[in-house]
PDB file of C-alpha atoms in Angstrom:
ATOM      1  CA  MET I   1       0.166  -0.406   0.180  1.00 45.00           C
ATOM      2  CA  SER I   2       1.348   4.164  -0.903  1.00 47.00           C
ATOM      3  CA  GLU I   3       1.455   6.012   1.846  1.00 55.00           C
ATOM      4  CA  MET I   4      -0.746   4.478   4.214  1.00 64.00           C
ATOM      5  CA  ARG I   5      -2.109   6.934   6.978  1.00 81.00           C
ATOM      6  CA  ILE I   6      -5.363   7.681   8.970  1.00 90.00           C
ATOM      7  CA  ASP I   7      -8.518   9.108   7.552  1.00 92.00           C
ATOM      8  CA  PRO I   8      -9.915  11.497   9.804  1.00 93.00           C
ATOM      9  CA  ASN I   9     -13.764  11.048   9.045  1.00 93.00           C
ATOM     10  CA  LEU I  10     -12.685   7.305  10.685  1.00 95.00           C
ATOM     11  CA  VAL I  11     -12.171   8.135  13.998  1.00 94.00           C
ATOM     12  CA  GLY I  12     -14.672   7.796  16.129  1.00 94.00           C
ATOM     13  CA  ILE I  13     -16.972   5.366  17.722  1.00 95.00           C
ATOM     14  CA  TRP I  14     -18.825   2.867  15.650  1.00 96.00           C
ATOM     15  CA  LEU I  15     -21.973  -0.153  16.070  1.00 96.00           C
ATOM     16  CA  LEU I  16     -22.884  -2.070  14.276  1.00 95.00           C
ATOM     17  CA  PRO I  17     -26.390  -2.800  14.032  1.00 91.00           C
ATOM     18  CA  GLY I  18     -28.062  -5.864  16.328  1.00 91.00           C
ATOM     19  CA  GLN I  19     -24.684  -6.215  18.024  1.00 93.00           C
ATOM     20  CA  PRO I  20     -23.465  -4.886  21.405  1.00 94.00           C
ATOM     21  CA  GLN I  21     -19.858  -3.687  20.989  1.00 96.00           C
ATOM     22  CA  THR I  22     -18.731  -0.587  20.239  1.00 96.00           C
ATOM     23  CA  TYR I  23     -15.561  -0.232  17.894  1.00 96.00           C
ATOM     24  CA  GLU I  24     -13.491   2.604  18.210  1.00 96.00           C
ATOM     25  CA  ILE I  25     -10.843   3.936  15.959  1.00 95.00           C
ATOM     26  CA  THR I  26      -8.594   6.747  17.043  1.00 95.00           C
ATOM     27  CA  GLU I  27      -6.828   9.270  15.320  1.00 94.00           C
ATOM     28  CA  THR I  28      -3.563   7.207  15.884  1.00 94.00           C
ATOM     29  CA  GLY I  29      -4.882   4.662  14.064  1.00 95.00           C
ATOM     30  CA  ASP I  30      -5.917   2.282  17.758  1.00 96.00           C
ATOM     31  CA  TYR I  31      -8.893  -0.123  16.459  1.00 97.00           C
ATOM     32  CA  LEU I  32     -11.236  -0.760  19.530  1.00 97.00           C
ATOM     33  CA  ILE I  33     -13.124  -3.356  20.326  1.00 97.00           C
ATOM     34  CA  GLY I  34     -15.799  -2.749  23.861  1.00 96.00           C
ATOM     35  CA  GLU I  35     -18.086  -5.559  25.010  1.00 95.00           C
ATOM     36  CA  PRO I  36     -20.962  -5.180  27.041  1.00 95.00           C
ATOM     37  CA  GLU I  37     -20.829  -4.652  30.870  1.00 96.00           C
ATOM     38  CA  GLU I  38     -20.951  -8.285  32.608  1.00 97.00           C
ATOM     39  CA  PRO I  39     -21.908  -9.022  36.241  1.00 98.00           C
ATOM     40  CA  LEU I  40     -19.561  -9.543  37.970  1.00 97.00           C
ATOM     41  CA  GLN I  41     -18.792 -11.454  41.593  1.00 96.00           C
ATOM     42  CA  PHE I  42     -16.276 -12.420  43.853  1.00 95.00           C
ATOM     43  CA  GLU I  43     -16.157 -15.723  45.714  1.00 93.00           C
ATOM     44  CA  ASP I  44     -14.117 -17.500  48.589  1.00 89.00           C
ATOM     45  CA  GLY I  45     -12.315 -14.537  50.295  1.00 86.00           C
ATOM     46  CA  SER I  46     -11.652 -12.205  46.603  1.00 89.00           C
ATOM     47  CA  ARG I  47      -9.528 -15.242  45.657  1.00 93.00           C
ATOM     48  CA  SER I  48     -12.030 -16.304  42.127  1.00 95.00           C
ATOM     49  CA  MET I  49     -14.341 -14.425  40.986  1.00 96.00           C
ATOM     50  CA  THR I  50     -17.082 -14.915  37.876  1.00 97.00           C
ATOM     51  CA  TRP I  51     -17.441 -12.451  35.331  1.00 97.00           C
ATOM     52  CA  GLY I  52     -20.909 -13.277  33.237  1.00 96.00           C
ATOM     53  CA  ALA I  53     -20.127 -17.077  31.801  1.00 96.00           C
ATOM     54  CA  ARG I  54     -16.011 -16.285  32.724  1.00 96.00           C
ATOM     55  CA  ARG I  55     -14.739 -17.899  35.609  1.00 97.00           C
ATOM     56  CA  PHE I  56     -11.027 -16.730  36.783  1.00 97.00           C
ATOM     57  CA  ARG I  57      -8.536 -17.436  39.822  1.00 97.00           C
ATOM     58  CA  ARG I  58      -6.359 -14.769  41.457  1.00 96.00           C
ATOM     59  CA  ALA I  59      -2.978 -15.403  40.448  1.00 95.00           C
ATOM     60  CA  ASP I  60      -1.639 -13.564  43.355  1.00 85.00           C
ATOM     61  CA  LYS I  61      -1.855 -14.716  46.780  1.00 80.00           C
ATOM     62  CA  TYR I  62      -2.866 -11.587  47.925  1.00 76.00           C
ATOM     63  CA  GLY I  63      -6.051  -9.176  47.217  1.00 76.00           C
ATOM     64  CA  ILE I  64      -9.302  -8.227  47.488  1.00 79.00           C
ATOM     65  CA  GLY I  65     -11.080  -6.440  44.626  1.00 89.00           C
ATOM     66  CA  LEU I  66      -9.994  -6.387  41.342  1.00 94.00           C
ATOM     67  CA  ILE I  67      -6.722  -5.213  41.209  1.00 94.00           C
ATOM     68  CA  GLY I  68      -4.459  -7.829  40.442  1.00 94.00           C
ATOM     69  CA  THR I  69      -3.412 -10.207  37.788  1.00 95.00           C
ATOM     70  CA  TRP I  70      -6.144 -13.274  37.442  1.00 97.00           C
ATOM     71  CA  ILE I  71      -6.293 -16.144  34.889  1.00 97.00           C
ATOM     72  CA  GLU I  72      -8.896 -17.208  32.936  1.00 97.00           C
ATOM     73  CA  GLU I  73      -9.688 -21.208  33.749  1.00 96.00           C
ATOM     74  CA  GLY I  74     -11.426 -21.137  30.140  1.00 94.00           C
ATOM     75  CA  THR I  75      -8.359 -20.146  27.893  1.00 95.00           C
ATOM     76  CA  GLY I  76      -5.328 -19.801  30.331  1.00 96.00           C
ATOM     77  CA  ASP I  77      -5.385 -15.830  29.518  1.00 96.00           C
ATOM     78  CA  ALA I  78      -3.843 -13.352  32.263  1.00 97.00           C
ATOM     79  CA  TRP I  79      -5.767 -10.487  32.830  1.00 97.00           C
ATOM     80  CA  ASP I  80      -3.930  -7.618  34.875  1.00 96.00           C
ATOM     81  CA  PHE I  81      -6.481  -4.724  36.440  1.00 96.00           C
ATOM     82  CA  ALA I  82      -4.512  -2.033  37.567  1.00 94.00           C
ATOM     83  CA  ASP I  83      -5.448   1.478  39.407  1.00 91.00           C
ATOM     84  CA  GLY I  84      -6.401   3.561  37.138  1.00 91.00           C
ATOM     85  CA  GLN I  85      -8.522   1.484  35.174  1.00 95.00           C
ATOM     86  CA  ALA I  86      -4.980   0.020  32.383  1.00 96.00           C
ATOM     87  CA  LEU I  87      -5.765  -3.494  31.229  1.00 97.00           C
ATOM     88  CA  THR I  88      -3.257  -5.472  29.958  1.00 96.00           C
ATOM     89  CA  ILE I  89      -3.838  -9.059  28.938  1.00 96.00           C
ATOM     90  CA  LEU I  90      -1.269 -11.789  27.879  1.00 94.00           C
ATOM     91  CA  THR I  91      -3.092 -14.712  25.897  1.00 90.00           C
ATOM     92  CA  ALA I  92      -2.172 -18.676  26.024  1.00 88.00           C
ATOM     93  CA  GLN I  93      -1.202 -17.768  22.310  1.00 86.00           C
ATOM     94  CA  GLU I  94       1.592 -14.521  24.192  1.00 86.00           C
ATOM     95  CA  THR I  95      -0.337 -11.731  22.057  1.00 87.00           C
ATOM     96  CA  LEU I  96      -0.299  -8.275  23.920  1.00 91.00           C
ATOM     97  CA  ILE I  97      -3.751  -7.062  24.831  1.00 93.00           C
ATOM     98  CA  THR I  98      -3.802  -3.560  26.208  1.00 95.00           C
ATOM     99  CA  GLY I  99      -7.383  -1.595  27.103  1.00 95.00           C
ATOM    100  CA  VAL I 100      -9.134  -0.158  30.075  1.00 96.00           C
ATOM    101  CA  TRP I 101     -11.857  -1.039  32.720  1.00 97.00           C
ATOM    102  CA  ALA I 102     -14.978   0.474  34.154  1.00 96.00           C
ATOM    103  CA  LEU I 103     -16.336  -1.075  37.537  1.00 96.00           C
ATOM    104  CA  ARG I 104     -20.500  -0.089  36.466  1.00 95.00           C
ATOM    105  CA  ASP I 105     -23.202  -0.253  38.217  1.00 95.00           C
ATOM    106  CA  GLN I 106     -22.046   0.151  41.695  1.00 93.00           C
ATOM    107  CA  GLY I 107     -19.235  -2.506  41.485  1.00 92.00           C
ATOM    108  CA  ARG I 108     -22.055  -5.400  40.204  1.00 95.00           C
ATOM    109  CA  CYS I 109     -20.893  -5.582  36.880  1.00 97.00           C
ATOM    110  CA  LEU I 110     -17.322  -5.311  34.827  1.00 97.00           C
ATOM    111  CA  TRP I 111     -17.050  -3.299  31.108  1.00 97.00           C
ATOM    112  CA  HIS I 112     -14.120  -3.293  29.185  1.00 97.00           C
ATOM    113  CA  CYS I 113     -12.427  -1.719  26.433  1.00 97.00           C
ATOM    114  CA  GLU I 114      -9.502  -3.536  24.311  1.00 96.00           C
ATOM    115  CA  LYS I 115      -7.044  -2.421  21.456  1.00 97.00           C
ATOM    116  CA  ARG I 116      -7.412  -5.350  18.671  1.00 95.00           C
ATOM    117  CA  ALA I 117      -5.989  -3.902  15.183  1.00 96.00           C
ATOM    118  CA  THR I 118      -4.091  -1.088  13.969  1.00 96.00           C
ATOM    119  CA  VAL I 119      -5.751   0.331  11.237  1.00 96.00           C
ATOM    120  CA  GLN I 120      -4.252   2.891   8.292  1.00 94.00           C
ATOM    121  CA  THR I 121      -5.717   3.902   4.764  1.00 93.00           C
ATOM    122  CA  ASP I 122      -4.787   4.851   1.687  1.00 91.00           C
ATOM    123  CA  GLY I 123      -7.898   6.662   0.858  1.00 85.00           C
ATOM    124  CA  ALA I 124      -9.528   4.460  -1.432  1.00 92.00           C
ATOM    125  CA  HIS I 125      -8.071   0.874   0.854  1.00 95.00           C
ATOM    126  CA  LEU I 126      -9.021   0.128   5.009  1.00 96.00           C
ATOM    127  CA  GLU I 127      -6.348  -2.481   6.876  1.00 96.00           C
ATOM    128  CA  PHE I 128      -6.655  -3.879   9.642  1.00 97.00           C
ATOM    129  CA  ARG I 129      -3.609  -5.064  11.223  1.00 96.00           C
ATOM    130  CA  PHE I 130      -4.243  -7.102  14.214  1.00 95.00           C
ATOM    131  CA  LEU I 131      -2.558  -8.074  17.894  1.00 91.00           C
ATOM    132  CA  ALA I 132      -2.393 -12.020  16.410  1.00 84.00           C
ATOM    133  CA  GLY I 133      -0.571 -11.194  13.635  1.00 90.00           C
ATOM    134  CA  ASP I 134      -2.899 -11.067  10.351  1.00 94.00           C
ATOM    135  CA  THR I 135      -4.638  -8.456   8.383  1.00 97.00           C
ATOM    136  CA  ALA I 136      -7.041  -7.759   6.510  1.00 97.00           C
ATOM    137  CA  ARG I 137      -7.834  -4.861   3.959  1.00 97.00           C
ATOM    138  CA  TYR I 138     -11.469  -4.316   2.413  1.00 97.00           C
ATOM    139  CA  GLY I 139     -12.052  -1.110   0.734  1.00 97.00           C
ATOM    140  CA  TYR I 140     -13.849   1.654   2.666  1.00 97.00           C
ATOM    141  CA  THR I 141     -16.075   4.849   2.255  1.00 96.00           C
ATOM    142  CA  VAL I 142     -17.935   6.942   5.067  1.00 95.00           C
ATOM    143  CA  THR I 143     -20.404   9.027   4.070  1.00 93.00           C
ATOM    144  CA  GLY I 144     -21.443  11.169   7.327  1.00 88.00           C
ATOM    145  CA  ASP I 145     -22.692   8.887   9.743  1.00 93.00           C
ATOM    146  CA  VAL I 146     -22.210   5.516   8.223  1.00 96.00           C
ATOM    147  CA  LEU I 147     -18.517   3.887   7.318  1.00 96.00           C
ATOM    148  CA  SER I 148     -19.399   1.209   4.346  1.00 97.00           C
ATOM    149  CA  LEU I 149     -16.477  -2.127   4.450  1.00 97.00           C
ATOM    150  CA  LEU I 150     -16.045  -3.079   0.195  1.00 97.00           C
ATOM    151  CA  ASP I 151     -14.727  -6.006  -1.133  1.00 97.00           C
ATOM    152  CA  PRO I 152     -11.638  -4.728  -1.997  1.00 95.00           C
ATOM    153  CA  ALA I 153     -11.740  -6.796  -5.710  1.00 95.00           C
ATOM    154  CA  SER I 154     -15.528  -6.402  -6.565  1.00 97.00           C
ATOM    155  CA  TRP I 155     -16.238  -3.609  -4.042  1.00 96.00           C
ATOM    156  CA  THR I 156     -19.731  -4.521  -3.123  1.00 97.00           C
ATOM    157  CA  GLU I 157     -21.157  -3.691   0.017  1.00 97.00           C
ATOM    158  CA  LEU I 158     -19.658  -6.492   2.767  1.00 97.00           C
ATOM    159  CA  THR I 159     -20.585  -4.856   6.213  1.00 96.00           C
ATOM    160  CA  ARG I 160     -22.156  -1.318   7.529  1.00 96.00           C
ATOM    161  CA  TYR I 161     -21.230   0.075  10.720  1.00 96.00           C
ATOM    162  CA  VAL I 162     -23.331   3.749  12.300  1.00 96.00           C
ATOM    163  CA  SER I 163     -21.555   6.510  14.039  1.00 93.00           C
ATOM    164  CA  SER I 164     -22.996   5.991  17.848  1.00 86.00           C
ATOM    165  CA  SER I 165     -23.906   9.847  17.512  1.00 78.00           C
ATOM    166  CA  LEU I 166     -26.158   8.952  14.998  1.00 59.00           C
ATOM    167  CA  TYR I 167     -27.432   5.870  16.730  1.00 48.00           C
ATOM    168  CA  LEU I 168     -27.682   7.961  20.107  1.00 47.00           C
ATOM    169  CA  GLU I 169     -29.999  10.480  18.180  1.00 46.00           C
ATOM    170  CA  THR I 170     -32.100   8.420  16.877  1.00 44.00           C
ATOM    171  CA  VAL I 171     -32.389   6.525  20.177  1.00 41.00           C
ATOM    172  CA  ALA I 172     -33.458   9.584  21.974  1.00 45.00           C
ATOM    173  CA  SER I 173     -35.740  10.639  19.064  1.00 42.00           C
TER     174      SER I 173
END
């Protein structure tokens, strides 16, 4: 690809209608996925935790509450929840993922958002470079509050994102 940059029209929070996640593209080209908040519960003196359908065990011996490193029982991934709401995940495949977290609903729910890729554009194409090592390339258009990803060979629309601001205006009306 020739001269890659970020199209300023891509910067913002995007939604795929019918999906609960948010998709954010930052000015620096970070691609983040925000998952919906899920119920959080601590057991066994804060040595184990259930978050949504996932179970975790505390990696360090001591700790109270969320702060610290947790091992996800189903995957072996290490999740480190730091003061200041920084999140670091080291997957079992040794992919390092960063993000942010927040407790919601008076500490009964946990929300998180992870950096999954970087994106760049050349004016006609949008390229995702995923942290896991693979790359995806699409044609794209941004018309107002709609981002369309296009097949780079046929230029047919594959998916359509809507701006979160457009969605919030629609819901409020």
